[in-house]
mmCIF file of C-alpha atoms in Angstrom:
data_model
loop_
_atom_site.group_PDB
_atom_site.id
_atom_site.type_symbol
_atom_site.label_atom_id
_atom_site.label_comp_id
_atom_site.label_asym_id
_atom_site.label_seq_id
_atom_site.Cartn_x
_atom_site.Cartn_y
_atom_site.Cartn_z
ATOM 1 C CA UNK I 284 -2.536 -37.180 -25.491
ATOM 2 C CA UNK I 285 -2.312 -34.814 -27.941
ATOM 3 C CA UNK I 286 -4.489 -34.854 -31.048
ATOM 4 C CA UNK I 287 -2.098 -33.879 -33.323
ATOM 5 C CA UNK I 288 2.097 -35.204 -32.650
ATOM 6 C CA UNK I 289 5.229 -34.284 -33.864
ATOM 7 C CA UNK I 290 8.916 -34.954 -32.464
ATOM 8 C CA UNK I 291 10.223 -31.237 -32.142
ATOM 9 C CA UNK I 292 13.985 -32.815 -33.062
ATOM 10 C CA UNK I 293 15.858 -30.459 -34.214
ATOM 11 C CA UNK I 294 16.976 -33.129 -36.766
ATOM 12 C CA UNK I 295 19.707 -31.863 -38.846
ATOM 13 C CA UNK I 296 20.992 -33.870 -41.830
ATOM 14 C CA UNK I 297 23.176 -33.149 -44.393
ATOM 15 C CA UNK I 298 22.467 -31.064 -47.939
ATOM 16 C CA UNK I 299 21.217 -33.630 -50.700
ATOM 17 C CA UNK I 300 19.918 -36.145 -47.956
ATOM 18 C CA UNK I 301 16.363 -37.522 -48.213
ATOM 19 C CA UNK I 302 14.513 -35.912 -44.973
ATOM 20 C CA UNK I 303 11.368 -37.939 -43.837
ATOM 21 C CA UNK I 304 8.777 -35.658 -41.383
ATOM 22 C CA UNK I 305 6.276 -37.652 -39.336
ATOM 23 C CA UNK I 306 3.323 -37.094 -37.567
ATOM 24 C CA UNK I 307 0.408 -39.193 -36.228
ATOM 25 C CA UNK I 308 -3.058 -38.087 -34.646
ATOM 26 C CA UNK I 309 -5.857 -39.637 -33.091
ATOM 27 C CA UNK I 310 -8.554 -38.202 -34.002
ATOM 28 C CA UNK I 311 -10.133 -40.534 -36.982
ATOM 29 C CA UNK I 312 -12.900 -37.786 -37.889
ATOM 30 C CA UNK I 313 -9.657 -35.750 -39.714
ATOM 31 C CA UNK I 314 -9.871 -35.525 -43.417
ATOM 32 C CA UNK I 315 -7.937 -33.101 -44.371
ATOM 33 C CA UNK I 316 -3.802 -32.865 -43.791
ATOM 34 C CA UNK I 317 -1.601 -30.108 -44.088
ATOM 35 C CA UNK I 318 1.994 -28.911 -43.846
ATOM 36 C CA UNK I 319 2.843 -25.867 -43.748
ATOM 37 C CA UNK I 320 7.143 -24.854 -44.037
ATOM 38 C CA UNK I 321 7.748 -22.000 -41.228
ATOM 39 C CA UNK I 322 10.754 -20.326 -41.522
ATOM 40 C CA UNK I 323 12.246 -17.864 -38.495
ATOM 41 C CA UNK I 324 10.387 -14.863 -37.554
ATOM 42 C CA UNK I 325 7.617 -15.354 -40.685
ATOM 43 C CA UNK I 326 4.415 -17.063 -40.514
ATOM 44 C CA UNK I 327 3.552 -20.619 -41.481
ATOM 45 C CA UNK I 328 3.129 -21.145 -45.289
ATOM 46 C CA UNK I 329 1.390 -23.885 -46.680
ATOM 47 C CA UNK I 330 3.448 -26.389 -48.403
ATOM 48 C CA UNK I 331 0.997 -29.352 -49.569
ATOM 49 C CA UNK I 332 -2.397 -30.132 -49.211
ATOM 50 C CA UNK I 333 -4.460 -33.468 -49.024
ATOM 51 C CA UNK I 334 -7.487 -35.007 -48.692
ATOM 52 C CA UNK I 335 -7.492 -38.957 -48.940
ATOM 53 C CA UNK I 336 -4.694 -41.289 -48.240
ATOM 54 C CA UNK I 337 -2.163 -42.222 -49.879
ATOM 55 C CA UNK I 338 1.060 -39.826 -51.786
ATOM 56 C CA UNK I 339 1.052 -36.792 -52.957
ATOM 57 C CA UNK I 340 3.863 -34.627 -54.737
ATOM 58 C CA UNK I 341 4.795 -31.489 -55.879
ATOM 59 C CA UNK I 342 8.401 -31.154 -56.841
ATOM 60 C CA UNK I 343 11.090 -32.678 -54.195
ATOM 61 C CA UNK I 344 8.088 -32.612 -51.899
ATOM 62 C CA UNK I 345 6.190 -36.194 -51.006
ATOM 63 C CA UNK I 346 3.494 -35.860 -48.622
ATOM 64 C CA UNK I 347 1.665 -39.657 -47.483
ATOM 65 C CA UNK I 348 -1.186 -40.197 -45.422
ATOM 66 C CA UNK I 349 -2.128 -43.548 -43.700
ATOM 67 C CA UNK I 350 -5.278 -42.939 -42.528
ATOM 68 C CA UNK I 351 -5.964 -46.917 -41.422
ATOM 69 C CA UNK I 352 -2.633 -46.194 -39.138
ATOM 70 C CA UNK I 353 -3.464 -42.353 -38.428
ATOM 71 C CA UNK I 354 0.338 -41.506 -39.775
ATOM 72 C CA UNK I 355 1.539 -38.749 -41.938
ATOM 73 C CA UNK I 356 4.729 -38.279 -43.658
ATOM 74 C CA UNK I 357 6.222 -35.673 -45.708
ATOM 75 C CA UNK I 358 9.413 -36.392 -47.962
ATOM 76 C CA UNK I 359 12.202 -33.948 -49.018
ATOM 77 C CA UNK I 360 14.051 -35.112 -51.954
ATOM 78 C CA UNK I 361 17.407 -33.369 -52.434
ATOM 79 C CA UNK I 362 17.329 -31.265 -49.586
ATOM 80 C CA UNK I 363 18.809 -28.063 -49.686
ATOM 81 C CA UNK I 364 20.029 -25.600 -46.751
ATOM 82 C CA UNK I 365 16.967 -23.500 -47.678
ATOM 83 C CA UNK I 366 14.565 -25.816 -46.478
ATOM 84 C CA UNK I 367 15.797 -25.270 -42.862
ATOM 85 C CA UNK I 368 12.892 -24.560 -41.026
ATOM 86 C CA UNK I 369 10.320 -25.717 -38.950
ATOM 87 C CA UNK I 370 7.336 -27.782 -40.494
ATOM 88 C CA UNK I 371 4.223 -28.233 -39.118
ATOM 89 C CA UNK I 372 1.726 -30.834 -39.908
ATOM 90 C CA UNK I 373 -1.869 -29.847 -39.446
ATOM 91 C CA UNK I 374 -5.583 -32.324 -40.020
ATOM 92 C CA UNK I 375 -9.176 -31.033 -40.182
ATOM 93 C CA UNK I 376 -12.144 -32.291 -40.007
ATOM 94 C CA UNK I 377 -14.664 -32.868 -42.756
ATOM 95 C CA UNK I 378 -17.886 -30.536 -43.483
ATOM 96 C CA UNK I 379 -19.645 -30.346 -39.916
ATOM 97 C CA UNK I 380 -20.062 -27.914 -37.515
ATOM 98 C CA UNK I 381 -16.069 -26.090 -37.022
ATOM 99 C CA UNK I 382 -15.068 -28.166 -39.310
ATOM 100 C CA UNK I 383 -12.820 -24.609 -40.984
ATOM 101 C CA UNK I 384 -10.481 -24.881 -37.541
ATOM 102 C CA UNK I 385 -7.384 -27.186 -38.211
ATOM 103 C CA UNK I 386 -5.552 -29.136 -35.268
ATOM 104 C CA UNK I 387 -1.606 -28.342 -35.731
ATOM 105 C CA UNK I 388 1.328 -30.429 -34.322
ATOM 106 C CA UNK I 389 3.475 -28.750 -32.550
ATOM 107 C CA UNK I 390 6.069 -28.820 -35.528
ATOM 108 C CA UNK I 391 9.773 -30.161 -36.332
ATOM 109 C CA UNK I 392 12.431 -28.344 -36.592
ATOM 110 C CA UNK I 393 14.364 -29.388 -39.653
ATOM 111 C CA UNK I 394 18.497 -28.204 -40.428
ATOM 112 C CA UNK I 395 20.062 -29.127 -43.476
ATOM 113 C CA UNK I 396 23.663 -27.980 -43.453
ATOM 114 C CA UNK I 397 25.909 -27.911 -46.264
ATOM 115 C CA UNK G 39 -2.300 -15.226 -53.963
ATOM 116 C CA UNK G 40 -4.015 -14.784 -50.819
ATOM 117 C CA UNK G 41 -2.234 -11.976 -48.637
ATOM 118 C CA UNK G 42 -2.904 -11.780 -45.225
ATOM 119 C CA UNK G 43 -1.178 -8.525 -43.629
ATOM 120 C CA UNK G 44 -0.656 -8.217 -40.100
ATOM 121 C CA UNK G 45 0.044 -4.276 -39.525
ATOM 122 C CA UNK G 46 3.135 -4.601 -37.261
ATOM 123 C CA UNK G 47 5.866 -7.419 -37.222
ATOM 124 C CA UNK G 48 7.557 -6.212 -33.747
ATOM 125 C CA UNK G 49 5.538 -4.001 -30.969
ATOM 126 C CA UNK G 50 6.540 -3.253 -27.756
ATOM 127 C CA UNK G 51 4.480 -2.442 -24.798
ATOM 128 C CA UNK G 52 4.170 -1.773 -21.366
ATOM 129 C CA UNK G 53 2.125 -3.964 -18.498
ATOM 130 C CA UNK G 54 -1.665 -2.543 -18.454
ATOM 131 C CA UNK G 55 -1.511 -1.069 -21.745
ATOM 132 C CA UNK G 56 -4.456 -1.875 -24.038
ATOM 133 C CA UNK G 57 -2.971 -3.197 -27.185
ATOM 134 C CA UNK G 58 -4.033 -3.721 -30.677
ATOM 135 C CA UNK G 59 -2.986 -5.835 -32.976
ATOM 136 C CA UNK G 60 -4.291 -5.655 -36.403
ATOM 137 C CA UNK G 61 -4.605 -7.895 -39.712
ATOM 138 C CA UNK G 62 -6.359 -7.586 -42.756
ATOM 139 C CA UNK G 63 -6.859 -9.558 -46.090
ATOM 140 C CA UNK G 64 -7.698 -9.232 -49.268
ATOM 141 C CA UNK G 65 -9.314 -12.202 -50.560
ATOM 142 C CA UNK G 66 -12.517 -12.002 -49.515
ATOM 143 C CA UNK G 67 -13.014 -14.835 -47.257
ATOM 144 C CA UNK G 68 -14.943 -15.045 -44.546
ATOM 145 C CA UNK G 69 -13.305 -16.560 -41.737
ATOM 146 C CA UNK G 70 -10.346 -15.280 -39.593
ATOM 147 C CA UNK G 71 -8.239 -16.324 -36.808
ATOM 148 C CA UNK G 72 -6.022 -15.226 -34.482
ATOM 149 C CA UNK G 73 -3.259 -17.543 -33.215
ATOM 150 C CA UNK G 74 -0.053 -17.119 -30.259
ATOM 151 C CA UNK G 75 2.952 -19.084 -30.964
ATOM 152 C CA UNK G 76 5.390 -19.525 -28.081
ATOM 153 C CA UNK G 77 8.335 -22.586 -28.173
ATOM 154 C CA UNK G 78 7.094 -25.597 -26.758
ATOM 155 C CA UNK G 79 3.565 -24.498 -26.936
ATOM 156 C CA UNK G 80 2.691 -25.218 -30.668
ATOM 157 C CA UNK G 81 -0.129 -22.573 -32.217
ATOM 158 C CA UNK G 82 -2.407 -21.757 -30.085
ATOM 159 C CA UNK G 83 -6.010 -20.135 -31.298
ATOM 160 C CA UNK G 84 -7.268 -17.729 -29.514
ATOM 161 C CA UNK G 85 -10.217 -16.298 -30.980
ATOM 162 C CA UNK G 86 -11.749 -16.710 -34.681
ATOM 163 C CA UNK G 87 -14.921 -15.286 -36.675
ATOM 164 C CA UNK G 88 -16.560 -16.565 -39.511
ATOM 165 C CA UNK G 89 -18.711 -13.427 -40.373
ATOM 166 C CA UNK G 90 -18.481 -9.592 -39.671
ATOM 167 C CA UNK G 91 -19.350 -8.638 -36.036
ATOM 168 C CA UNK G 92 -19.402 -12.676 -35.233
ATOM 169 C CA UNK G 93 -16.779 -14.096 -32.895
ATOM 170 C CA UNK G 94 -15.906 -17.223 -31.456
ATOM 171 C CA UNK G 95 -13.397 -18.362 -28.521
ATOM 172 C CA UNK G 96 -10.708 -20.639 -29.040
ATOM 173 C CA UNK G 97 -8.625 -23.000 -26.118
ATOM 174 C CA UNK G 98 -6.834 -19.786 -24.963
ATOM 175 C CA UNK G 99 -9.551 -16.472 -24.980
ATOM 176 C CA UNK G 100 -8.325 -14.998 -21.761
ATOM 177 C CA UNK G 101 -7.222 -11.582 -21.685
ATOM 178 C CA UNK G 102 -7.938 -10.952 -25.177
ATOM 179 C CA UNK G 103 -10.955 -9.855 -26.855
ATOM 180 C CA UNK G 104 -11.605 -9.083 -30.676
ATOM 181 C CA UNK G 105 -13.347 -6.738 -33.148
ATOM 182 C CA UNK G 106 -14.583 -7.368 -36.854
ATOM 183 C CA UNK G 107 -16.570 -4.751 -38.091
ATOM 184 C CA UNK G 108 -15.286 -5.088 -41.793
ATOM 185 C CA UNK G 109 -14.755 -8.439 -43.669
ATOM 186 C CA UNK G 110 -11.071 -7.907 -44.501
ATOM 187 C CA UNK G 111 -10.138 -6.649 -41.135
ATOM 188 C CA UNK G 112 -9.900 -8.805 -37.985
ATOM 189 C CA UNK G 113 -8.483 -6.958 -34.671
ATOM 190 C CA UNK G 114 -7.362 -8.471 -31.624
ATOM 191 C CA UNK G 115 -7.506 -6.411 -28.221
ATOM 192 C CA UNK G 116 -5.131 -7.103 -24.984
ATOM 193 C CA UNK G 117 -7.138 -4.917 -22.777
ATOM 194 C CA UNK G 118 -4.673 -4.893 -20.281
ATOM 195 C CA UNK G 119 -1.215 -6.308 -21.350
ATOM 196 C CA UNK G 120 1.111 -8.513 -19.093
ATOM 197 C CA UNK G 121 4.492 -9.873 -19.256
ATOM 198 C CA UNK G 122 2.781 -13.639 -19.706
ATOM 199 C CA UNK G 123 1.355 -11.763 -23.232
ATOM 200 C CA UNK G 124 5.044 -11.947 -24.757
ATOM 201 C CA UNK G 125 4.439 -13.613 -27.517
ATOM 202 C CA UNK G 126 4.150 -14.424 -31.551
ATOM 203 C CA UNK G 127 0.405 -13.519 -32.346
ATOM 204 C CA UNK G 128 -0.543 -14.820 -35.985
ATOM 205 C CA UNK G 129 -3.576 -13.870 -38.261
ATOM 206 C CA UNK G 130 -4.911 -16.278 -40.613
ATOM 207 C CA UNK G 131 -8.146 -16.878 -43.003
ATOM 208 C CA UNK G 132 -9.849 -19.405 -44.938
ATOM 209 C CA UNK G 133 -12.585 -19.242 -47.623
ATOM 210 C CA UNK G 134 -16.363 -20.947 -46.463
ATOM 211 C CA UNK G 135 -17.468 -23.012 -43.931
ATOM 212 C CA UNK G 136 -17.023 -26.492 -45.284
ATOM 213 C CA UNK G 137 -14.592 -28.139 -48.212
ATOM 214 C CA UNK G 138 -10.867 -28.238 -48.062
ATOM 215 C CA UNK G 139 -9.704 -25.094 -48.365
ATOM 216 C CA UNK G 140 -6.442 -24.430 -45.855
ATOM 217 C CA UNK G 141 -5.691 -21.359 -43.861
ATOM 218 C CA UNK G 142 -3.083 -18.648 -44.943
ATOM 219 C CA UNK G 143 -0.897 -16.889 -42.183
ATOM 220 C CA UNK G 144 0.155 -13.384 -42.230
ATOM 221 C CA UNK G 145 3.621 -13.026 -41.179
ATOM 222 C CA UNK G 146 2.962 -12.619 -37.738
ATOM 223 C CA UNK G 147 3.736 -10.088 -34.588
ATOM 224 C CA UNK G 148 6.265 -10.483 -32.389
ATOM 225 C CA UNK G 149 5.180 -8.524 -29.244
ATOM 226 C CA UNK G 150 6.895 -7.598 -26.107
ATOM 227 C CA UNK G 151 5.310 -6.835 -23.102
ATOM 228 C CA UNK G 152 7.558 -5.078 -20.181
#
């Protein structure tokens, strides 16, 4: 089993929809969960960034963490053809030894047509 | 913001070349990574340094070696390229050894090996 999962979709839904992003690990050591938005031929860039359970937002962006169930989720309120891409969800460990190197999901492809 | 710069975005080479594929940034932080991204496969890290002239191997170090004699600039080496080397190659960096800072990606390489 992979540490770190994500369903790979594609899921497509349509422009204004409310998009929900899972991902679950197994690895109860992780502290820290990422997502980073990767669009087509350009890197990954980090999109929100959290420590402790619980929600977390920044604009149409919702990002929860269960920690007792080992499940992230990030929300997209509104969604707009420009957040087409592929989002990956990526947990660290807390201050040890390697604790810098992240574990990332293979990502999900997200396509929000108009 | 952190700017990671990776020197080329497409390169094409031949089987047995020795390639080199370079990044820099200009934050100041100490540790960098190199990454492949191929569909299916998720991110892959394939070597990483958290200091100048220190190196560590990640899941995937075969073929591939690495060079940091400057803080800013991490290098990764194919010494001698093959087809199975097709592939996205991403720099990253992150500030410290410990705390919650995430990494930032350069834009990547795409690299073609014929």
């Amino acid at each position: 089993q992979k540490e770190v999962e994500q369903d790979p979709g594609p899921l497509s839904v349509p422009e204004g929809a409310i998009v929900s992003l899972n991902c679950t690990y197994s690895n109860s050591a992780f502290q820290y969960f990422m997502w980073y938005r990767q669009y087509s031929r350009k890197g990954p860039e980090l999109l929100m960034y959290t420590y402790s359970s619980g929600n977390k937002e920044d604009g149409r962006f919702t990002a929860q963490v269960d920690k007792s169930s080992k499940y992230i989720s990030l929300f997209i309120r509104d969604s707009q053809p420009s957040d087409s891409a592929t989002y990956l969800c990526a947990n660290r460990k807390g201050a040890s030894g390697g604790s810098y190197i992240p574990t990332f999901g293979r990502g999900t492809s997200l396509i929000v047509h108009p | 913001d952190v700017k990671v710069t990776q020197s080329s975005r497409y390169l094409v080479k031949r089987t047995g070349e020795k390639v080199f594929l370079e990044c820099v940034q200009d934050m100041d932080h100490e540790n960098m990574f190199w990454y492949r991204q191929d569909p299916g496969l998720g991110l892959r890290l394939i070597y990483f340094s958290y200091d100048v002239k220190m190196k560590e191997k990640g899941d995937i170090p075969e073929g591939y070696s690495v060079s940091r004699e400057k803080k800013e600039r991490f290098s990764l080496i194919l010494e001698s390229a093959s087809t199975n080397q097709t592939s996205m190659y991403l720099c990253a960096s992150t500030p410290g050894h410990s705390g919650g800072q995430p990494q930032h990606f350069g834009d990547g390489t795409r690299l073609s090996i014929l």
